[in-house]
Coordinates of C-alpha atoms (C1' of nucleotides) in Angstrom, one line a residue:
Chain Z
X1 CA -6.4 13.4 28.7
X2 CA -3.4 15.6 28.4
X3 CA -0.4 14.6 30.8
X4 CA 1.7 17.6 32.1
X5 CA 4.5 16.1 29.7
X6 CA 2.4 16.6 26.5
X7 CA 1.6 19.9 28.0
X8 CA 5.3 20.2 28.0
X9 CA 6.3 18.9 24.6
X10 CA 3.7 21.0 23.0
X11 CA 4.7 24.4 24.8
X12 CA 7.9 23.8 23.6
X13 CA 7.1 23.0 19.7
X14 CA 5.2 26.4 19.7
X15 CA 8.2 27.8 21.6
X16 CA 10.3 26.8 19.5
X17 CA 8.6 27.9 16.2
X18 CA 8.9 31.6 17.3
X19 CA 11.7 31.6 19.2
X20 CA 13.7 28.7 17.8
X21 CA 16.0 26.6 20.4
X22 CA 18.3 29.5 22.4
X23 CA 15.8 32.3 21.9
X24 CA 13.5 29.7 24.6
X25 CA 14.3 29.5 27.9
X26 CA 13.3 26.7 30.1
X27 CA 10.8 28.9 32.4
X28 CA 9.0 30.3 29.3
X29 CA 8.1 26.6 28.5
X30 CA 6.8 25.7 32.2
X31 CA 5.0 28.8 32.4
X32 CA 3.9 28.6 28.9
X33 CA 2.8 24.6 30.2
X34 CA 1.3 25.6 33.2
X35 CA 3.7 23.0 34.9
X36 CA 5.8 23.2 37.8
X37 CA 9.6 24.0 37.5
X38 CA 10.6 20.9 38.5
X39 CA 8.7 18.7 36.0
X40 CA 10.4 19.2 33.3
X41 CA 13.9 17.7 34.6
X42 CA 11.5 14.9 35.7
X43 CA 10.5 14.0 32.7
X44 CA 13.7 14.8 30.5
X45 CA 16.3 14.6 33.2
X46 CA 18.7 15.1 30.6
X47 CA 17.5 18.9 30.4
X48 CA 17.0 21.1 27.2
X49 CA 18.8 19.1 24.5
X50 CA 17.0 15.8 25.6
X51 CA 13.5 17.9 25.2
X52 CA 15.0 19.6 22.1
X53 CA 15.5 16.0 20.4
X54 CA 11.8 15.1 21.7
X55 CA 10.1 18.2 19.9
X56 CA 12.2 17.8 16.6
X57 CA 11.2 14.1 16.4
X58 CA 7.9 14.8 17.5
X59 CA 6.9 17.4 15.5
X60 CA 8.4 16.1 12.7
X61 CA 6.3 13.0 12.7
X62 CA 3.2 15.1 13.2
X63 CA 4.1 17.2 9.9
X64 CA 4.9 14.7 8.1
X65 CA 1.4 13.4 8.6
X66 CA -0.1 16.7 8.0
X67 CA 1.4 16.2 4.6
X68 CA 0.0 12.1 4.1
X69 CA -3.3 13.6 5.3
X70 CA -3.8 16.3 3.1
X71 CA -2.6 14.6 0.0
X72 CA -4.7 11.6 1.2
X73 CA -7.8 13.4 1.1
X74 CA -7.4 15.2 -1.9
X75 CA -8.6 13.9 -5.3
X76 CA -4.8 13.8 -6.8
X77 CA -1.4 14.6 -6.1
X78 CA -1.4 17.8 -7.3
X79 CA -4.0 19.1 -5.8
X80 CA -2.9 17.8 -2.6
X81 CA 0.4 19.7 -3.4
X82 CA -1.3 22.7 -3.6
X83 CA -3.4 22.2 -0.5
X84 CA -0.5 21.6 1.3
X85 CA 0.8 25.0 0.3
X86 CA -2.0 27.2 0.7
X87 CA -2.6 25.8 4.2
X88 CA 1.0 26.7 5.1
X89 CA -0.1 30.5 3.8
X90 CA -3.5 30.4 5.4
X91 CA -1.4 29.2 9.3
X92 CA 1.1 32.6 8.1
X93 CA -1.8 34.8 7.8
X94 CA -3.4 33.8 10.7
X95 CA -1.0 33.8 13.2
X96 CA 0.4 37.2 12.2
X97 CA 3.4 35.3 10.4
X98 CA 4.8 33.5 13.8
X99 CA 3.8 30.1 13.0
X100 CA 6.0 28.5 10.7
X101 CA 8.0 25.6 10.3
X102 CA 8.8 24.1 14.0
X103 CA 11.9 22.2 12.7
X104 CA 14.0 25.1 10.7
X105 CA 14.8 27.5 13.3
X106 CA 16.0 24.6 15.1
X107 CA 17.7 23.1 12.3
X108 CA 20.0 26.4 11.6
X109 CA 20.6 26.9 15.2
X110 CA 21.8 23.9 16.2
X111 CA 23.8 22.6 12.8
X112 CA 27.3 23.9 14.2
X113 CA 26.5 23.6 18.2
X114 CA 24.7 19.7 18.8
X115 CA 25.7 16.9 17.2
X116 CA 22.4 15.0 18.6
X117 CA 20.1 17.4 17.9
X118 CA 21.7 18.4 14.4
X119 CA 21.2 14.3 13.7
X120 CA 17.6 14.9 14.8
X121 CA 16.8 17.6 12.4
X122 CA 18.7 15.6 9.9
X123 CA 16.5 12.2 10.5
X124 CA 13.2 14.6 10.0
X125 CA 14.3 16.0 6.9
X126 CA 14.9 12.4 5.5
X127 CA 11.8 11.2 6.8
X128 CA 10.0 13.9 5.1
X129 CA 11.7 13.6 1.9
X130 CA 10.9 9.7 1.7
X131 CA 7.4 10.2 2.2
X132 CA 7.0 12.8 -0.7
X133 CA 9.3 10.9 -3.0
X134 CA 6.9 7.9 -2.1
X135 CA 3.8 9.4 -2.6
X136 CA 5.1 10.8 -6.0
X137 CA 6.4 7.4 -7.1
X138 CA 2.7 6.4 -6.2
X139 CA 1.2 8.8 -8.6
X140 CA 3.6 7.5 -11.8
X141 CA 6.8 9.7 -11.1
X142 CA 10.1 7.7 -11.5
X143 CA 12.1 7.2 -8.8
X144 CA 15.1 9.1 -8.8
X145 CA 13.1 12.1 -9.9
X146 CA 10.5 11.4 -7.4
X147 CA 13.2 11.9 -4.7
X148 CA 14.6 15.1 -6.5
X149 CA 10.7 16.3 -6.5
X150 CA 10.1 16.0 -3.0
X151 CA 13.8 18.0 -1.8
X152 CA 12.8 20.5 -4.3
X153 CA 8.9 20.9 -2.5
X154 CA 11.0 20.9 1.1
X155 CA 13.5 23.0 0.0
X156 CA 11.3 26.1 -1.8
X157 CA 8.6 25.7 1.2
X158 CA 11.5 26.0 4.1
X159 CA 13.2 29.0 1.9
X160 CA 9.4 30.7 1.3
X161 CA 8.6 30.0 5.1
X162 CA 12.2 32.4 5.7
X163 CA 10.6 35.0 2.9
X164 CA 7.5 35.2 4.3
X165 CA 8.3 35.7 8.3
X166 CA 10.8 38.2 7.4
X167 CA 8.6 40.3 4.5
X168 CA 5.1 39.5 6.3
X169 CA 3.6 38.5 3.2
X170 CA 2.3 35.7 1.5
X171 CA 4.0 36.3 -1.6
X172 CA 7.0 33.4 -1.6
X173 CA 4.6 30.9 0.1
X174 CA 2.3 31.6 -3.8
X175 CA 5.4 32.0 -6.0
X176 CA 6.4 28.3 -4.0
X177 CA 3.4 26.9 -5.0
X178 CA 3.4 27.8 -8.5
X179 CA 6.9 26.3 -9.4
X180 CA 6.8 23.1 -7.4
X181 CA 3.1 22.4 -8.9
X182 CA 4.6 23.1 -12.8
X183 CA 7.8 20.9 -11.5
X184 CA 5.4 17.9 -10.5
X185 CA 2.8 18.7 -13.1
X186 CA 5.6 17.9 -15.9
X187 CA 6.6 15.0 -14.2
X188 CA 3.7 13.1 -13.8
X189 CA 2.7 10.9 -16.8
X190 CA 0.8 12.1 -19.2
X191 CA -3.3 12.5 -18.0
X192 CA -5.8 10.5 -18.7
X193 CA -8.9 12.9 -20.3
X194 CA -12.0 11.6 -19.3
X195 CA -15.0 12.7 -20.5
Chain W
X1 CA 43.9 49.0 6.8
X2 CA 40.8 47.1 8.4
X3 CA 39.5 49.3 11.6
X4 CA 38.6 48.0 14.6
X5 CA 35.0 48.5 13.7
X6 CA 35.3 46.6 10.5
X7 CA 36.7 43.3 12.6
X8 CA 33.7 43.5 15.0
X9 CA 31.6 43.5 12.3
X10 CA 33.4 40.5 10.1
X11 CA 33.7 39.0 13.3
X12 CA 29.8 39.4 14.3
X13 CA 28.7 38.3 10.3
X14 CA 31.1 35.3 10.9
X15 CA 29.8 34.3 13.7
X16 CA 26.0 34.7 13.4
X17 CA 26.3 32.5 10.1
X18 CA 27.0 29.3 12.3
X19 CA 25.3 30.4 16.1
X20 CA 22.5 32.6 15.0
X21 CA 21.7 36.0 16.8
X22 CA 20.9 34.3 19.6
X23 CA 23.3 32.0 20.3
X24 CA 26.3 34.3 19.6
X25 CA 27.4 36.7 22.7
X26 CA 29.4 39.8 22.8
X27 CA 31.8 38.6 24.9
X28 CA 32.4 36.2 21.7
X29 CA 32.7 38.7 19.0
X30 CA 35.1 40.9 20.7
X31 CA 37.2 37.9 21.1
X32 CA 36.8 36.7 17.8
X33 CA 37.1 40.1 16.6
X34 CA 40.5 41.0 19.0
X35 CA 39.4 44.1 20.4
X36 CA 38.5 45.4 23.9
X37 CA 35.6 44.6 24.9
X38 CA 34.3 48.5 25.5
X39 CA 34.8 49.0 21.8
X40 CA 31.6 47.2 20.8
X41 CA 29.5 50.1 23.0
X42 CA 31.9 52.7 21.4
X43 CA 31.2 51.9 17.9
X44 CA 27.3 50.4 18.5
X45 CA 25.7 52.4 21.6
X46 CA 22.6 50.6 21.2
X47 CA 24.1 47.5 21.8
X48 CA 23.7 44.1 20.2
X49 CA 20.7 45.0 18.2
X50 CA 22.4 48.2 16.3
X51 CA 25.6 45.9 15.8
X52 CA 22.8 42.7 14.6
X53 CA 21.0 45.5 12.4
X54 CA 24.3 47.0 10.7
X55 CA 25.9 43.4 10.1
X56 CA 22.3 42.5 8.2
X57 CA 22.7 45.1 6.2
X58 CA 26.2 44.7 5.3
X59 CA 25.8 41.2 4.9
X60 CA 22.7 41.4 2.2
X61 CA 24.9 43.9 0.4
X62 CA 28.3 41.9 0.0
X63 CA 25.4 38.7 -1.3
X64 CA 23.8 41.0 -3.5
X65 CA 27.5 42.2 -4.8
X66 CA 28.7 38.5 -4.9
X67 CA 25.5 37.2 -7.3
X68 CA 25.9 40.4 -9.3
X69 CA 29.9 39.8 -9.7
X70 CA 29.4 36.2 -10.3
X71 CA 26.8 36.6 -13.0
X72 CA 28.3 39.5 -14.5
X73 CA 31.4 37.6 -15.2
X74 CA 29.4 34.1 -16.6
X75 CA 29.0 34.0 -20.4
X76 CA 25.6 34.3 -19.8
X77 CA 22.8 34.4 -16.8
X78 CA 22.1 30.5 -17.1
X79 CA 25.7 29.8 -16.6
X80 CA 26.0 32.8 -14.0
X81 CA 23.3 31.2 -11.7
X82 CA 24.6 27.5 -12.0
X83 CA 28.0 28.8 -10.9
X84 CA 26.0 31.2 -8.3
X85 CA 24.7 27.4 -7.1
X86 CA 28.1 25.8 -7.5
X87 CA 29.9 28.3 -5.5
X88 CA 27.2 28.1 -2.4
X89 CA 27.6 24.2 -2.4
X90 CA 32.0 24.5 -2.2
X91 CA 32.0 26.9 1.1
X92 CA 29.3 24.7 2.3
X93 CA 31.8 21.7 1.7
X94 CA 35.0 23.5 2.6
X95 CA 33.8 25.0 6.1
X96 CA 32.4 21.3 7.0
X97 CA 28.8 22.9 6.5
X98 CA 28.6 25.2 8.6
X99 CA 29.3 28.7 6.2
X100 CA 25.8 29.0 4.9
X101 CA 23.4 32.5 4.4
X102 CA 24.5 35.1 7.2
X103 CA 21.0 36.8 7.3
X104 CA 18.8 33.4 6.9
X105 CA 19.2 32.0 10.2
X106 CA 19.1 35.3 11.9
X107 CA 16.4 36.2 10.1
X108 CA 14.0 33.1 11.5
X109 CA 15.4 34.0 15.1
X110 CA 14.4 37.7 15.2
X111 CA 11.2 37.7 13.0
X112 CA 9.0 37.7 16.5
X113 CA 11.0 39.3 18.4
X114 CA 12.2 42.5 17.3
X115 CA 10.8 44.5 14.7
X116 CA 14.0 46.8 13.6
X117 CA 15.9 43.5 13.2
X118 CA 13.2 41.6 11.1
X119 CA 12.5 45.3 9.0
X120 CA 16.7 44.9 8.4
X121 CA 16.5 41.1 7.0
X122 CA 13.1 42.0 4.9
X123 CA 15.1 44.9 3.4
X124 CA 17.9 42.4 2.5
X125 CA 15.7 40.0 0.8
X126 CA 13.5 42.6 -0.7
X127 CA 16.5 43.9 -2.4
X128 CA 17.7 40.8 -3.4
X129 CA 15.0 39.9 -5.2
X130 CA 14.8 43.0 -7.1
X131 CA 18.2 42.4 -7.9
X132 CA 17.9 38.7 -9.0
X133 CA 14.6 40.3 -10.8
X134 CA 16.7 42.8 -12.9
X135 CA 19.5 40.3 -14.3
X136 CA 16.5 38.2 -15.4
X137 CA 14.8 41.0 -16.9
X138 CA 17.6 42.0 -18.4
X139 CA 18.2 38.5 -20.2
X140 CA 14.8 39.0 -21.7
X141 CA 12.2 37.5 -19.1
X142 CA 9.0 39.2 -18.9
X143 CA 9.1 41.4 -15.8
X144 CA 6.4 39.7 -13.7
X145 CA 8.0 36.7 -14.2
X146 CA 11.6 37.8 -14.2
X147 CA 10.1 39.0 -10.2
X148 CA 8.8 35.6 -9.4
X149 CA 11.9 33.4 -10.5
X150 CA 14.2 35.9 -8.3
X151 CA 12.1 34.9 -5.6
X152 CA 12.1 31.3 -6.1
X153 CA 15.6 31.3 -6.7
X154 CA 16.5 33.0 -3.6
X155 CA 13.5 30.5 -1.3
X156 CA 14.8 27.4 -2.8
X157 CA 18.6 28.4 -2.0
X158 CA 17.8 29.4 1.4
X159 CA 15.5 26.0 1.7
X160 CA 18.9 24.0 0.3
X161 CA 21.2 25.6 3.0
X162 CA 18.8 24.6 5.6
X163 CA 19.1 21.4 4.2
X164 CA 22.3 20.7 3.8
X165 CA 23.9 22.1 6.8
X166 CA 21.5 19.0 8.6
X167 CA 22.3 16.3 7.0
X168 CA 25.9 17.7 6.3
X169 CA 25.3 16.8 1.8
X170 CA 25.3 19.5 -0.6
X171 CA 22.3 16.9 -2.1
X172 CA 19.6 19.5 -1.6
X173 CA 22.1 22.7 -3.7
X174 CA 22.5 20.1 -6.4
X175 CA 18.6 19.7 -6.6
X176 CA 18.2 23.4 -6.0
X177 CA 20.2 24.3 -8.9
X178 CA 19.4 22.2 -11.5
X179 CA 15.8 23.0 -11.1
X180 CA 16.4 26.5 -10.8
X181 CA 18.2 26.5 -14.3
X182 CA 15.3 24.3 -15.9
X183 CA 12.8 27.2 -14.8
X184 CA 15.0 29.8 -16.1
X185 CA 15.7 28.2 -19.1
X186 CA 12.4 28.0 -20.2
X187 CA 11.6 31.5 -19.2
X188 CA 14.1 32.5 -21.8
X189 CA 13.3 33.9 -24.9
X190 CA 14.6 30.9 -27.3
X191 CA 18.2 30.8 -27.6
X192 CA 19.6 31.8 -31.2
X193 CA 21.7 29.0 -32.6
X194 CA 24.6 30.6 -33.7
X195 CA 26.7 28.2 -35.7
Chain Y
dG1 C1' 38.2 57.5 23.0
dT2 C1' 40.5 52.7 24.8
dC3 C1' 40.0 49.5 27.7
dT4 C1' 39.1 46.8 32.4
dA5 C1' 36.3 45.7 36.1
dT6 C1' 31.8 45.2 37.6
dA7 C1' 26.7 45.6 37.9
dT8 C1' 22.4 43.3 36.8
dT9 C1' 19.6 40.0 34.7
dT10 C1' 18.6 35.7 32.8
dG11 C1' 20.2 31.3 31.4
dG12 C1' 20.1 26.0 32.6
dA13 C1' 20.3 23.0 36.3
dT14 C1' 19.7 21.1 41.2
dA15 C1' 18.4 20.1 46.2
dG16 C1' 15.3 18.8 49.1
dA17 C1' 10.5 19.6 51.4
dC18 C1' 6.2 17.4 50.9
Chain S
dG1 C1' 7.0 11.7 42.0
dT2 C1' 5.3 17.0 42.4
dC3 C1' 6.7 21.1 43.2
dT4 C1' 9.5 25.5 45.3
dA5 C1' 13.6 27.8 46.4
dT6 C1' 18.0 28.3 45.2
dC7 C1' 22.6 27.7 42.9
dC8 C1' 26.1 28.9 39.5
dA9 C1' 27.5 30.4 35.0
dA10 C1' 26.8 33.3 31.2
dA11 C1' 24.3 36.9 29.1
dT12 C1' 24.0 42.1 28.1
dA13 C1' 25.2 46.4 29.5
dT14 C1' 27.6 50.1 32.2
dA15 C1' 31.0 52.9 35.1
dG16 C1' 34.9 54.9 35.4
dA17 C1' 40.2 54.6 35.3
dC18 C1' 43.6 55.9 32.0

DNA sequence: GTCTATATTTGGATAGAC
DNA sequence: GTCTATCCAAATATAGAC
């Protein structure tokens, strides 16, 4: 079942996507979570930067999965890549371009005002560039450049994410695609043609 | 002489690089800005939003002027945006990371929320990329492509500030510019040994 | 038209009934 | 330990003296 605080951690993370960390106030998450006032400071007695820290580490984890499950399932890395990318485009579209990264907003926000939750935001970003550089280094790419591969692919999707809220189009999110998918394509070792 | 006008808007650009749009007040940018705090109504009577809107504009131009200036004075445009990249990463050092894109954090913040605001930052990074896609065009790439390599450009910068203002390395510039230089250079026409 | 004092709303946080 | 009523500070915006 889902507790009030899941209800609460979860109102947030879509909070925060849209809104990013100032622009949400603590009554729009209870009323967003369908939980009493009081519950939140019950749960994070520490108030908005201890449910701040929460989300980022939460919903970092859950994206960084998104990632390992979607490559997982796909038949190689680079179409994994570029599944990755088109269902970022395809969440755009469909939520009228509101739905975008839960950690960016955040990130920007809070890099010159909280030391904790800039250190959250930082401990995500790291976390997501070892698992790309790791599942890169799995499909044959050296390791230094597996690492540079993976900043690039967080990097250009981050910056398309920006394009595409502002412009309300898809068009970065593609362009994105494209150039990480040539980048990793020409660093992968040579394929072997069957058939 | 700089106006009054001009410091509230310096002030209000200076200030919504490192708080957002949110998370700067008025109260702080006529402080910042040493004027009275009725002068921000005199000069912007639609308030916060006409100031945000004017400083977005002003903002993207003085960028767009900066990469033009910057490119105009390299040897030639692969040169131009490496030092483009170089330049980003120094203020990013020198200001203890907090100096990064004045329109890219604002532009996350207002996307949802209001629609003059998010038309201004889509203005500024439409013209932006028609910008980056004329000194590429100009240098010989085909236009399509000169289009979609101003847009990368300008996502994977954008992705790299994100970057590095969280984990407080200019790591993710580095990356950003060395692959933005390998996908220019080999959207050049082939370079003419001279000598 | 420059500036100060204030109105009004909303922010995060708390106290205490149940 | 769940929930409501309230507190205090800070936000944007305005009124009106000079």
């Amino acid at each position: 079942m889902e507790t009030t605080k899941d209800r609460i951690l979860n109102a947030t993370a879509e909070l925060f996507r849209r809104y990013g960390y100032t622009g949400t106030g603590m009554k729009q998450i209870v009323a967003q979570a369908e939980a009493p006032f009081g519950s939140i400071y019950h749960f994070f007695p520490d108030g908005k930067e201890q449910l701040g820290r929460d989300v980022i580490r939460r919903s970092g984890e859950m994206y960084r999965d998104l990632f390992e499950t979607i490559v997982a399932a796909a038949p190689d890395v680079l179409t994994g890549v570029q599944d990755f990318f088109t269902g970022a485009a395809e969440v755009l579209r469909q939520s009228d371009y509101a739905d975008a990264c839960p950690i960016a907003t955040v990130a920007l926000e809070v890099a010159s005002t909280s030391e904790p939750l800039r250190e959250a935001t930082a401990d995500v970003f790291e976390s997501w560039i070892a698992a790309g550089a790791a599942r890169f280094a799995a499909a044959g790419v050296p390791r230094s450049q597996a690492r540079e591969l993976a900043i690039q692919l967080i990097a250009v999707l981050e910056g398309a994410f920006i394009l595409c809220r502002a412009t309300r189009t898809t068009e970065a999110m593609d362009v994105a695609c494209a150039h990480t998918l040539a980048s990793l394509r020409s660093a992968l070792p040579a394929i072997s043609t069957t058939a």
